[in-house]
Short mmCIF file of the C-alpha atoms (twelve columns), coordinates in Angstrom:
data_MODEL
# 
_entry.id   MODEL 
# 
loop_
_atom_site.group_PDB 
_atom_site.id 
_atom_site.type_symbol 
_atom_site.label_atom_id 
_atom_site.label_alt_id 
_atom_site.label_comp_id 
_atom_site.label_asym_id 
_atom_site.label_seq_id 
_atom_site.Cartn_x 
_atom_site.Cartn_y 
_atom_site.Cartn_z 
_atom_site.pdbx_PDB_model_num 
ATOM 1   C CA . UNK A 1   0.000  0.000   0.000   1 
ATOM 2   C CA . UNK A 2   2.778  2.440   0.950   1 
ATOM 3   C CA . UNK A 3   4.773  1.689   -2.179  1 
ATOM 4   C CA . UNK A 4   1.676  2.054   -4.330  1 
ATOM 5   C CA . UNK A 5   1.072  5.472   -2.809  1 
ATOM 6   C CA . UNK A 6   4.625  6.578   -3.593  1 
ATOM 7   C CA . UNK A 7   4.164  5.617   -7.241  1 
ATOM 8   C CA . UNK A 8   0.947  7.641   -7.381  1 
ATOM 9   C CA . UNK A 9   2.351  10.860  -5.955  1 
ATOM 10  C CA . UNK A 10  5.557  10.527  -7.997  1 
ATOM 11  C CA . UNK A 11  3.490  10.428  -11.195 1 
ATOM 12  C CA . UNK A 12  1.736  13.738  -10.457 1 
ATOM 13  C CA . UNK A 13  2.276  16.453  -13.076 1 
ATOM 14  C CA . UNK A 14  4.836  19.181  -12.341 1 
ATOM 15  C CA . UNK A 15  5.584  18.178  -8.718  1 
ATOM 16  C CA . UNK A 16  5.932  14.439  -9.304  1 
ATOM 17  C CA . UNK A 17  9.531  14.552  -10.496 1 
ATOM 18  C CA . UNK A 18  10.514 16.387  -7.289  1 
ATOM 19  C CA . UNK A 19  8.776  13.780  -5.126  1 
ATOM 20  C CA . UNK A 20  10.289 10.772  -6.909  1 
ATOM 21  C CA . UNK A 21  13.392 10.569  -4.637  1 
ATOM 22  C CA . UNK A 22  11.095 10.147  -1.624  1 
ATOM 23  C CA . UNK A 23  9.597  7.048   -3.242  1 
ATOM 24  C CA . UNK A 24  13.051 5.503   -3.338  1 
ATOM 25  C CA . UNK A 25  13.784 6.468   0.251   1 
ATOM 26  C CA . UNK A 26  10.484 4.914   1.339   1 
ATOM 27  C CA . UNK A 27  11.360 1.653   -0.389  1 
ATOM 28  C CA . UNK A 28  14.809 1.593   1.213   1 
ATOM 29  C CA . UNK A 29  13.291 2.243   4.649   1 
ATOM 30  C CA . UNK A 30  10.797 -0.608  4.253   1 
ATOM 31  C CA . UNK A 31  13.395 -3.200  3.311   1 
ATOM 32  C CA . UNK A 32  16.676 -1.826  4.639   1 
ATOM 33  C CA . UNK A 33  15.929 -2.576  8.296   1 
ATOM 34  C CA . UNK A 34  16.773 -6.225  7.710   1 
ATOM 35  C CA . UNK A 35  20.418 -5.268  7.136   1 
ATOM 36  C CA . UNK A 36  20.754 -2.599  9.824   1 
ATOM 37  C CA . UNK A 37  21.771 -4.766  12.845  1 
ATOM 38  C CA . UNK A 38  24.568 -6.547  10.967  1 
ATOM 39  C CA . UNK A 39  25.769 -3.290  9.431   1 
ATOM 40  C CA . UNK A 40  25.903 -1.579  12.830  1 
ATOM 41  C CA . UNK A 41  27.772 -4.502  14.404  1 
ATOM 42  C CA . UNK A 42  30.309 -4.519  11.577  1 
ATOM 43  C CA . UNK A 43  30.831 -0.767  11.807  1 
ATOM 44  C CA . UNK A 44  31.451 -0.987  15.567  1 
ATOM 45  C CA . UNK A 45  33.866 -3.861  15.059  1 
ATOM 46  C CA . UNK A 46  35.854 -1.900  12.488  1 
ATOM 47  C CA . UNK A 47  35.911 1.141   14.789  1 
ATOM 48  C CA . UNK A 48  37.235 -0.922  17.700  1 
ATOM 49  C CA . UNK A 49  40.034 -2.299  15.535  1 
ATOM 50  C CA . UNK A 50  41.332 0.930   14.057  1 
ATOM 51  C CA . UNK A 51  44.836 -0.016  15.113  1 
ATOM 52  C CA . UNK A 52  44.994 -2.551  12.286  1 
ATOM 53  C CA . UNK A 53  46.797 -1.410  9.158   1 
ATOM 54  C CA . UNK A 54  44.768 -0.077  6.278   1 
ATOM 55  C CA . UNK A 55  45.570 -0.613  2.642   1 
ATOM 56  C CA . UNK A 56  48.880 0.951   1.702   1 
ATOM 57  C CA . UNK A 57  48.991 3.539   -1.068  1 
ATOM 58  C CA . UNK A 58  49.999 2.326   -4.502  1 
ATOM 59  C CA . UNK A 59  52.635 3.971   -6.709  1 
ATOM 60  C CA . UNK A 60  53.912 6.039   -3.809  1 
ATOM 61  C CA . UNK A 61  50.753 8.132   -3.568  1 
ATOM 62  C CA . UNK A 62  50.092 9.441   -0.073  1 
ATOM 63  C CA . UNK A 63  47.440 11.633  1.440   1 
ATOM 64  C CA . UNK A 64  48.577 15.116  2.325   1 
ATOM 65  C CA . UNK A 65  48.140 16.391  5.878   1 
ATOM 66  C CA . UNK A 66  45.825 19.125  4.677   1 
ATOM 67  C CA . UNK A 67  43.663 16.673  2.732   1 
ATOM 68  C CA . UNK A 68  43.439 14.208  5.644   1 
ATOM 69  C CA . UNK A 69  42.075 16.930  7.914   1 
ATOM 70  C CA . UNK A 70  39.464 18.140  5.457   1 
ATOM 71  C CA . UNK A 71  35.867 16.978  6.146   1 
ATOM 72  C CA . UNK A 72  34.743 14.359  3.592   1 
ATOM 73  C CA . UNK A 73  31.980 16.531  2.115   1 
ATOM 74  C CA . UNK A 74  34.359 19.439  1.538   1 
ATOM 75  C CA . UNK A 75  36.929 17.079  0.024   1 
ATOM 76  C CA . UNK A 76  34.313 15.707  -2.406  1 
ATOM 77  C CA . UNK A 77  33.160 19.217  -3.237  1 
ATOM 78  C CA . UNK A 78  36.732 20.338  -3.929  1 
ATOM 79  C CA . UNK A 79  37.315 17.336  -6.211  1 
ATOM 80  C CA . UNK A 80  34.122 18.082  -8.118  1 
ATOM 81  C CA . UNK A 81  34.943 21.768  -8.495  1 
ATOM 82  C CA . UNK A 82  38.423 20.999  -9.800  1 
ATOM 83  C CA . UNK A 83  37.354 18.357  -12.315 1 
ATOM 84  C CA . UNK A 84  33.797 19.144  -13.436 1 
ATOM 85  C CA . UNK A 85  33.844 20.377  -17.027 1 
ATOM 86  C CA . UNK A 86  30.165 20.315  -18.023 1 
ATOM 87  C CA . UNK A 87  27.104 19.555  -15.887 1 
ATOM 88  C CA . UNK A 88  23.674 18.107  -16.772 1 
ATOM 89  C CA . UNK A 89  24.410 16.976  -20.321 1 
ATOM 90  C CA . UNK A 90  21.468 15.070  -21.793 1 
ATOM 91  C CA . UNK A 91  22.110 11.553  -23.046 1 
ATOM 92  C CA . UNK A 92  18.400 10.922  -23.738 1 
ATOM 93  C CA . UNK A 93  15.015 12.593  -23.872 1 
ATOM 94  C CA . UNK A 94  13.786 11.796  -20.343 1 
ATOM 95  C CA . UNK A 95  14.484 14.447  -17.645 1 
ATOM 96  C CA . UNK A 96  16.387 11.883  -15.574 1 
ATOM 97  C CA . UNK A 97  18.799 11.026  -18.406 1 
ATOM 98  C CA . UNK A 98  21.578 13.419  -17.459 1 
ATOM 99  C CA . UNK A 99  25.324 13.083  -17.035 1 
ATOM 100 C CA . UNK A 100 28.240 15.228  -15.946 1 
ATOM 101 C CA . UNK A 101 31.542 15.443  -17.815 1 
ATOM 102 C CA . UNK A 102 34.758 15.497  -15.785 1 
ATOM 103 C CA . UNK A 103 38.077 16.295  -17.482 1 
ATOM 104 C CA . UNK A 104 41.251 18.335  -17.237 1 
ATOM 105 C CA . UNK A 105 41.409 21.712  -18.978 1 
ATOM 106 C CA . UNK A 106 44.623 20.568  -20.711 1 
ATOM 107 C CA . UNK A 107 43.174 17.240  -21.820 1 
ATOM 108 C CA . UNK A 108 45.344 15.294  -24.295 1 
ATOM 109 C CA . UNK A 109 43.823 14.412  -27.648 1 
ATOM 110 C CA . UNK A 110 41.537 11.358  -27.841 1 
ATOM 111 C CA . UNK A 111 41.478 10.698  -24.125 1 
ATOM 112 C CA . UNK A 112 40.073 7.328   -22.968 1 
ATOM 113 C CA . UNK A 113 36.629 7.442   -21.388 1 
ATOM 114 C CA . UNK A 114 35.176 6.061   -18.154 1 
ATOM 115 C CA . UNK A 115 31.406 6.061   -17.513 1 
ATOM 116 C CA . UNK A 116 30.523 5.832   -13.813 1 
ATOM 117 C CA . UNK A 117 27.164 4.370   -12.697 1 
ATOM 118 C CA . UNK A 118 26.180 5.320   -9.117  1 
ATOM 119 C CA . UNK A 119 24.555 2.896   -6.699  1 
ATOM 120 C CA . UNK A 120 21.540 3.134   -4.424  1 
ATOM 121 C CA . UNK A 121 19.656 -0.191  -4.491  1 
ATOM 122 C CA . UNK A 122 18.052 0.662   -7.858  1 
ATOM 123 C CA . UNK A 123 15.846 3.196   -6.024  1 
ATOM 124 C CA . UNK A 124 18.405 5.979   -5.571  1 
ATOM 125 C CA . UNK A 125 21.487 6.959   -7.493  1 
ATOM 126 C CA . UNK A 126 22.952 10.422  -7.727  1 
ATOM 127 C CA . UNK A 127 25.868 11.459  -9.898  1 
ATOM 128 C CA . UNK A 128 26.651 14.250  -7.420  1 
ATOM 129 C CA . UNK A 129 28.012 12.410  -4.360  1 
ATOM 130 C CA . UNK A 130 29.400 9.061   -5.528  1 
ATOM 131 C CA . UNK A 131 32.638 7.964   -7.127  1 
ATOM 132 C CA . UNK A 132 34.484 11.231  -6.584  1 
ATOM 133 C CA . UNK A 133 37.776 9.692   -5.464  1 
ATOM 134 C CA . UNK A 134 37.880 7.380   -8.488  1 
ATOM 135 C CA . UNK A 135 36.798 10.091  -10.929 1 
ATOM 136 C CA . UNK A 136 39.364 12.529  -9.537  1 
ATOM 137 C CA . UNK A 137 42.113 9.929   -9.923  1 
ATOM 138 C CA . UNK A 138 41.168 9.154   -13.526 1 
ATOM 139 C CA . UNK A 139 40.878 12.816  -14.508 1 
ATOM 140 C CA . UNK A 140 44.355 13.501  -13.109 1 
ATOM 141 C CA . UNK A 141 45.649 10.757  -15.415 1 
ATOM 142 C CA . UNK A 142 44.115 12.341  -18.497 1 
ATOM 143 C CA . UNK A 143 40.789 10.517  -18.833 1 
ATOM 144 C CA . UNK A 144 37.373 11.914  -19.666 1 
ATOM 145 C CA . UNK A 145 34.916 10.730  -17.016 1 
ATOM 146 C CA . UNK A 146 31.141 10.682  -17.284 1 
ATOM 147 C CA . UNK A 147 28.946 10.197  -14.221 1 
ATOM 148 C CA . UNK A 148 25.267 9.586   -14.844 1 
ATOM 149 C CA . UNK A 149 21.774 9.633   -13.408 1 
ATOM 150 C CA . UNK A 150 19.233 7.004   -14.472 1 
ATOM 151 C CA . UNK A 151 15.587 6.226   -13.848 1 
ATOM 152 C CA . UNK A 152 14.971 4.366   -10.603 1 
ATOM 153 C CA . UNK A 153 12.313 2.285   -8.865  1 
ATOM 154 C CA . UNK A 154 9.657  2.047   -7.584  1 
ATOM 155 C CA . UNK A 155 8.420  4.643   -10.085 1 
ATOM 156 C CA . UNK A 156 10.330 3.002   -12.945 1 
ATOM 157 C CA . UNK A 157 10.374 -0.786  -13.168 1 
ATOM 158 C CA . UNK A 158 13.151 -3.045  -14.384 1 
ATOM 159 C CA . UNK A 159 14.693 -3.085  -17.026 1 
ATOM 160 C CA . UNK A 160 14.525 0.716   -17.350 1 
ATOM 161 C CA . UNK A 161 17.696 1.058   -15.216 1 
ATOM 162 C CA . UNK A 162 19.907 -1.023  -17.503 1 
ATOM 163 C CA . UNK A 163 18.329 0.492   -20.615 1 
ATOM 164 C CA . UNK A 164 19.414 3.924   -19.383 1 
ATOM 165 C CA . UNK A 165 22.961 2.704   -18.749 1 
ATOM 166 C CA . UNK A 166 23.074 1.344   -22.284 1 
ATOM 167 C CA . UNK A 167 21.723 4.661   -23.570 1 
ATOM 168 C CA . UNK A 168 24.559 6.484   -21.808 1 
ATOM 169 C CA . UNK A 169 27.139 4.094   -23.279 1 
ATOM 170 C CA . UNK A 170 25.679 4.598   -26.755 1 
ATOM 171 C CA . UNK A 171 25.734 8.359   -26.226 1 
ATOM 172 C CA . UNK A 172 29.417 8.180   -25.275 1 
ATOM 173 C CA . UNK A 173 30.236 6.070   -28.333 1 
ATOM 174 C CA . UNK A 174 28.550 8.646   -30.567 1 
ATOM 175 C CA . UNK A 175 29.240 11.977  -28.850 1 
ATOM 176 C CA . UNK A 176 32.058 11.975  -26.316 1 
ATOM 177 C CA . UNK A 177 34.531 13.358  -28.855 1 
ATOM 178 C CA . UNK A 178 32.749 16.705  -28.403 1 
ATOM 179 C CA . UNK A 179 34.393 16.776  -24.970 1 
ATOM 180 C CA . UNK A 180 37.790 15.437  -26.025 1 
ATOM 181 C CA . UNK A 181 37.110 11.765  -25.397 1 
ATOM 182 C CA . UNK A 182 37.971 8.820   -27.607 1 
ATOM 183 C CA . UNK A 183 34.771 7.182   -28.862 1 
ATOM 184 C CA . UNK A 184 36.763 4.019   -29.528 1 
ATOM 185 C CA . UNK A 185 37.602 3.387   -25.875 1 
ATOM 186 C CA . UNK A 186 34.783 3.476   -23.335 1 
ATOM 187 C CA . UNK A 187 34.983 1.650   -20.003 1 
ATOM 188 C CA . UNK A 188 32.190 1.459   -17.433 1 
ATOM 189 C CA . UNK A 189 32.386 1.362   -13.626 1 
ATOM 190 C CA . UNK A 190 29.776 1.269   -10.896 1 
ATOM 191 C CA . UNK A 191 29.302 0.696   -7.183  1 
ATOM 192 C CA . UNK A 192 26.687 -1.485  -5.461  1 
ATOM 193 C CA . UNK A 193 23.575 -1.438  -7.706  1 
ATOM 194 C CA . UNK A 194 25.724 0.521   -10.159 1 
ATOM 195 C CA . UNK A 195 28.255 -2.325  -10.048 1 
ATOM 196 C CA . UNK A 196 25.467 -4.718  -11.005 1 
ATOM 197 C CA . UNK A 197 24.404 -2.457  -13.875 1 
ATOM 198 C CA . UNK A 198 27.974 -1.942  -15.101 1 
ATOM 199 C CA . UNK A 199 28.679 -5.692  -15.065 1 
ATOM 200 C CA . UNK A 200 25.397 -6.513  -16.791 1 
ATOM 201 C CA . UNK A 201 25.944 -3.874  -19.464 1 
ATOM 202 C CA . UNK A 202 29.436 -5.203  -20.124 1 
ATOM 203 C CA . UNK A 203 28.191 -8.778  -20.488 1 
ATOM 204 C CA . UNK A 204 25.030 -8.149  -22.550 1 
ATOM 205 C CA . UNK A 205 25.672 -5.434  -25.169 1 
ATOM 206 C CA . UNK A 206 23.461 -7.086  -27.790 1 
ATOM 207 C CA . UNK A 207 20.479 -8.011  -25.618 1 
ATOM 208 C CA . UNK A 208 17.393 -6.386  -27.200 1 
ATOM 209 C CA . UNK A 209 15.509 -6.510  -23.885 1 
ATOM 210 C CA . UNK A 210 17.974 -4.023  -22.383 1 
ATOM 211 C CA . UNK A 211 18.194 -1.470  -25.190 1 
ATOM 212 C CA . UNK A 212 15.081 0.581   -24.455 1 
ATOM 213 C CA . UNK A 213 14.517 3.192   -27.156 1 
ATOM 214 C CA . UNK A 214 17.936 2.730   -28.777 1 
ATOM 215 C CA . UNK A 215 18.123 2.048   -32.491 1 
ATOM 216 C CA . UNK A 216 19.579 -1.226  -33.724 1 
ATOM 217 C CA . UNK A 217 22.825 0.410   -34.833 1 
ATOM 218 C CA . UNK A 218 23.577 2.060   -31.446 1 
ATOM 219 C CA . UNK A 219 26.862 0.747   -30.042 1 
ATOM 220 C CA . UNK A 220 26.584 -0.349  -26.385 1 
ATOM 221 C CA . UNK A 221 29.812 -2.356  -26.134 1 
ATOM 222 C CA . UNK A 222 32.384 -1.437  -23.509 1 
ATOM 223 C CA . UNK A 223 36.130 -2.020  -23.414 1 
ATOM 224 C CA . UNK A 224 36.373 -2.830  -19.697 1 
ATOM 225 C CA . UNK A 225 34.220 -3.114  -16.568 1 
ATOM 226 C CA . UNK A 226 34.946 -2.116  -12.986 1 
ATOM 227 C CA . UNK A 227 32.561 -3.575  -10.397 1 
ATOM 228 C CA . UNK A 228 32.790 -2.027  -6.922  1 
ATOM 229 C CA . UNK A 229 30.957 -4.034  -4.207  1 
ATOM 230 C CA . UNK A 230 28.378 -4.953  -6.835  1 
ATOM 231 C CA . UNK A 231 25.420 -7.347  -6.689  1 
ATOM 232 C CA . UNK A 232 26.086 -10.056 -9.280  1 
ATOM 233 C CA . UNK A 233 23.442 -12.684 -8.467  1 
ATOM 234 C CA . UNK A 234 19.701 -11.989 -8.846  1 
ATOM 235 C CA . UNK A 235 18.607 -15.609 -8.466  1 
ATOM 236 C CA . UNK A 236 19.876 -17.044 -5.168  1 
ATOM 237 C CA . UNK A 237 17.297 -17.519 -2.363  1 
ATOM 238 C CA . UNK A 238 19.393 -19.843 -0.190  1 
ATOM 239 C CA . UNK A 239 19.478 -17.741 3.007   1 
ATOM 240 C CA . UNK A 240 17.112 -15.466 4.919   1 
ATOM 241 C CA . UNK A 241 19.109 -12.423 3.804   1 
ATOM 242 C CA . UNK A 242 18.967 -13.532 0.179   1 
ATOM 243 C CA . UNK A 243 15.224 -14.174 0.397   1 
ATOM 244 C CA . UNK A 244 14.679 -10.691 1.801   1 
ATOM 245 C CA . UNK A 245 16.692 -9.240  -1.074  1 
ATOM 246 C CA . UNK A 246 14.670 -11.212 -3.612  1 
ATOM 247 C CA . UNK A 247 11.417 -9.930  -2.087  1 
ATOM 248 C CA . UNK A 248 12.795 -6.400  -2.419  1 
ATOM 249 C CA . UNK A 249 13.505 -7.012  -6.105  1 
ATOM 250 C CA . UNK A 250 10.065 -8.523  -6.660  1 
ATOM 251 C CA . UNK A 251 8.046  -5.814  -4.942  1 
ATOM 252 C CA . UNK A 252 10.108 -2.682  -5.552  1 
ATOM 253 C CA . UNK A 253 12.419 -3.058  -8.543  1 
ATOM 254 C CA . UNK A 254 10.897 -5.603  -10.925 1 
ATOM 255 C CA . UNK A 255 7.232  -5.761  -9.917  1 
ATOM 256 C CA . UNK A 256 6.996  -9.473  -10.818 1 
ATOM 257 C CA . UNK A 257 7.571  -12.593 -8.766  1 
ATOM 258 C CA . UNK A 258 10.612 -14.756 -9.280  1 
ATOM 259 C CA . UNK A 259 8.554  -17.948 -9.086  1 
ATOM 260 C CA . UNK A 260 6.377  -16.927 -12.033 1 
ATOM 261 C CA . UNK A 261 9.024  -15.098 -14.053 1 
ATOM 262 C CA . UNK A 262 12.393 -16.758 -13.334 1 
ATOM 263 C CA . UNK A 263 13.635 -15.770 -16.785 1 
ATOM 264 C CA . UNK A 264 13.633 -12.079 -15.797 1 
ATOM 265 C CA . UNK A 265 15.909 -12.719 -12.822 1 
ATOM 266 C CA . UNK A 266 18.220 -15.004 -14.770 1 
ATOM 267 C CA . UNK A 267 18.559 -12.466 -17.582 1 
ATOM 268 C CA . UNK A 268 19.330 -9.692  -15.075 1 
ATOM 269 C CA . UNK A 269 21.941 -11.706 -13.156 1 
ATOM 270 C CA . UNK A 270 25.533 -11.036 -14.299 1 
ATOM 271 C CA . UNK A 271 26.578 -14.370 -12.801 1 
ATOM 272 C CA . UNK A 272 24.265 -16.118 -15.272 1 
ATOM 273 C CA . UNK A 273 25.408 -14.051 -18.284 1 
ATOM 274 C CA . UNK A 274 29.143 -14.819 -18.245 1 
ATOM 275 C CA . UNK A 275 30.721 -15.812 -21.578 1 
ATOM 276 C CA . UNK A 276 34.177 -16.204 -23.046 1 
ATOM 277 C CA . UNK A 277 34.092 -12.833 -24.826 1 
ATOM 278 C CA . UNK A 278 33.404 -10.883 -21.628 1 
ATOM 279 C CA . UNK A 279 35.394 -7.629  -21.530 1 
ATOM 280 C CA . UNK A 280 38.259 -7.229  -19.042 1 
ATOM 281 C CA . UNK A 281 36.933 -7.008  -15.464 1 
ATOM 282 C CA . UNK A 282 38.333 -5.419  -12.322 1 
ATOM 283 C CA . UNK A 283 36.328 -6.338  -9.204  1 
ATOM 284 C CA . UNK A 284 36.558 -4.645  -5.805  1 
ATOM 285 C CA . UNK A 285 34.801 -5.759  -2.629  1 
ATOM 286 C CA . UNK A 286 35.072 -5.098  1.081   1 
ATOM 287 C CA . UNK A 287 36.003 -8.057  3.248   1 
ATOM 288 C CA . UNK A 288 33.386 -7.115  5.881   1 
ATOM 289 C CA . UNK A 289 30.523 -6.103  3.591   1 
ATOM 290 C CA . UNK A 290 27.266 -7.003  5.360   1 
ATOM 291 C CA . UNK A 291 24.958 -5.710  2.620   1 
ATOM 292 C CA . UNK A 292 26.446 -7.746  -0.242  1 
ATOM 293 C CA . UNK A 293 28.652 -10.437 1.339   1 
ATOM 294 C CA . UNK A 294 32.112 -10.815 -0.100  1 
ATOM 295 C CA . UNK A 295 31.371 -14.429 -1.088  1 
ATOM 296 C CA . UNK A 296 29.202 -13.170 -3.947  1 
ATOM 297 C CA . UNK A 297 32.104 -11.210 -5.436  1 
ATOM 298 C CA . UNK A 298 34.442 -14.162 -5.026  1 
ATOM 299 C CA . UNK A 299 31.986 -16.481 -6.779  1 
ATOM 300 C CA . UNK A 300 31.574 -14.013 -9.640  1 
ATOM 301 C CA . UNK A 301 35.344 -13.651 -9.959  1 
ATOM 302 C CA . UNK A 302 35.853 -17.417 -10.032 1 
ATOM 303 C CA . UNK A 303 33.156 -17.880 -12.681 1 
ATOM 304 C CA . UNK A 304 34.598 -15.110 -14.840 1 
ATOM 305 C CA . UNK A 305 38.152 -16.398 -14.585 1 
ATOM 306 C CA . UNK A 306 37.011 -19.891 -15.534 1 
ATOM 307 C CA . UNK A 307 35.353 -18.748 -18.767 1 
ATOM 308 C CA . UNK A 308 36.574 -15.334 -19.964 1 
ATOM 309 C CA . UNK A 309 39.431 -14.996 -22.419 1 
ATOM 310 C CA . UNK A 310 40.175 -11.485 -21.111 1 
ATOM 311 C CA . UNK A 311 41.875 -10.389 -17.881 1 
ATOM 312 C CA . UNK A 312 39.921 -10.634 -14.613 1 
ATOM 313 C CA . UNK A 313 41.461 -8.994  -11.534 1 
ATOM 314 C CA . UNK A 314 40.088 -8.920  -8.009  1 
ATOM 315 C CA . UNK A 315 40.835 -6.599  -5.100  1 
ATOM 316 C CA . UNK A 316 39.484 -7.547  -1.674  1 
ATOM 317 C CA . UNK A 317 39.732 -4.634  0.746   1 
ATOM 318 C CA . UNK A 318 40.570 -5.765  4.314   1 
ATOM 319 C CA . UNK A 319 38.172 -4.654  7.056   1 
ATOM 320 C CA . UNK A 320 36.096 -2.599  4.597   1 
ATOM 321 C CA . UNK A 321 32.308 -2.662  4.610   1 
ATOM 322 C CA . UNK A 322 29.745 -1.671  2.036   1 
ATOM 323 C CA . UNK A 323 30.088 1.807   0.516   1 
ATOM 324 C CA . UNK A 324 33.567 2.227   2.003   1 
ATOM 325 C CA . UNK A 325 34.460 4.713   -0.761  1 
ATOM 326 C CA . UNK A 326 31.712 7.219   0.027   1 
ATOM 327 C CA . UNK A 327 34.401 9.113   1.932   1 
ATOM 328 C CA . UNK A 328 37.805 9.950   0.504   1 
ATOM 329 C CA . UNK A 329 39.838 7.636   2.726   1 
ATOM 330 C CA . UNK A 330 42.926 5.451   2.299   1 
ATOM 331 C CA . UNK A 331 40.862 2.486   1.097   1 
ATOM 332 C CA . UNK A 332 39.112 4.594   -1.547  1 
ATOM 333 C CA . UNK A 333 42.384 6.064   -2.843  1 
ATOM 334 C CA . UNK A 334 44.082 2.660   -2.842  1 
ATOM 335 C CA . UNK A 335 41.276 1.179   -4.942  1 
ATOM 336 C CA . UNK A 336 41.113 4.188   -7.277  1 
ATOM 337 C CA . UNK A 337 44.814 3.843   -8.029  1 
ATOM 338 C CA . UNK A 338 44.388 0.126   -8.694  1 
ATOM 339 C CA . UNK A 339 41.513 0.815   -11.083 1 
ATOM 340 C CA . UNK A 340 43.581 3.467   -12.876 1 
ATOM 341 C CA . UNK A 341 46.442 1.008   -13.325 1 
ATOM 342 C CA . UNK A 342 44.167 -1.752  -14.627 1 
ATOM 343 C CA . UNK A 343 42.260 0.462   -17.060 1 
ATOM 344 C CA . UNK A 344 45.499 2.041   -18.241 1 
ATOM 345 C CA . UNK A 345 46.875 -1.395  -19.069 1 
ATOM 346 C CA . UNK A 346 43.701 -2.377  -20.929 1 
ATOM 347 C CA . UNK A 347 43.798 0.878   -22.892 1 
ATOM 348 C CA . UNK A 348 47.484 0.475   -23.778 1 
ATOM 349 C CA . UNK A 349 46.878 -3.118  -24.862 1 
ATOM 350 C CA . UNK A 350 44.055 -2.106  -27.182 1 
ATOM 351 C CA . UNK A 351 46.129 0.770   -28.598 1 
ATOM 352 C CA . UNK A 352 48.976 -1.622  -29.355 1 
ATOM 353 C CA . UNK A 353 46.675 -4.105  -31.085 1 
ATOM 354 C CA . UNK A 354 45.092 -1.318  -33.143 1 
ATOM 355 C CA . UNK A 355 48.491 0.018   -34.206 1 
ATOM 356 C CA . UNK A 356 49.679 -3.479  -35.166 1 
ATOM 357 C CA . UNK A 357 46.548 -4.060  -37.206 1 
ATOM 358 C CA . UNK A 358 47.033 -0.777  -39.075 1 
ATOM 359 C CA . UNK A 359 50.641 -1.667  -39.882 1 
ATOM 360 C CA . UNK A 360 49.576 -5.102  -41.099 1 
ATOM 361 C CA . UNK A 361 46.897 -3.593  -43.333 1 
# 
């Protein structure tokens, strides 16, 4: 009844679009309580063990004293102000289909591109407050970064979310050169629900069920995928926590039961869509994640490595919980540097193969 009411008021003319975020918050409140006790216990445990070493910086990068003393919100805001090049660029016709462009003023020609998909349990997802540490790192290294909004539940049902991600990828393939990016190299990254969407987009570029309003010739392929504490299995009901998650999907995100429509959940599960031509993957997960247990990431990694012909790397962050990168801490910077290294290697490898092919021709 409550969820039905949120869908009604979110569909009202003029004011509905402003009320839509409250529908997502309502859905999270109804189902998020199941995870709260474990999350609180894990947070207290990590706080009581702060003497343990955190991940060491990679490539000699260290946090400055000034930066370490800056409140997280101000640090994020400073990163955004330094790197934001263009805000609220439309990648589609719907008001929610917006993205921001991050880049350096002195961007080198044909810079590689990273599209970032924010998380939020498929009911929230703002390009404004997520992924800043990663985006800042990539921009410093000469990349064009795009961070997107997409339509969310319960107002918008599955598969609208993945269709919007594919629309943003297609937009980048066709238009990112206007902002100095290379249309021939587009990677996608995402955290939590965004990690699910990034992985699914990377594994299913030709699936007509996920293309929405895109034309048949729109290119939705990606050159690499980064999954950050993502949800990779939409089918498992083996535990009480998993059953609660499946009920959330059924009632809030999909609007159809898994028992009657198992094909929907199989098609939306990255774990079930793995194939040998999967793009290169870099997976990151916190060891103490109580929202999406680390075992799910390990299982996805193992399945990918067993089948894919492309590189699959995995970074497990010690003592980190879910959403550990929402503040600009040592873990977030460590992971951002690892992602930058991995994507740089994938980009260099593709550039070398392209150059060799041109010489051979």
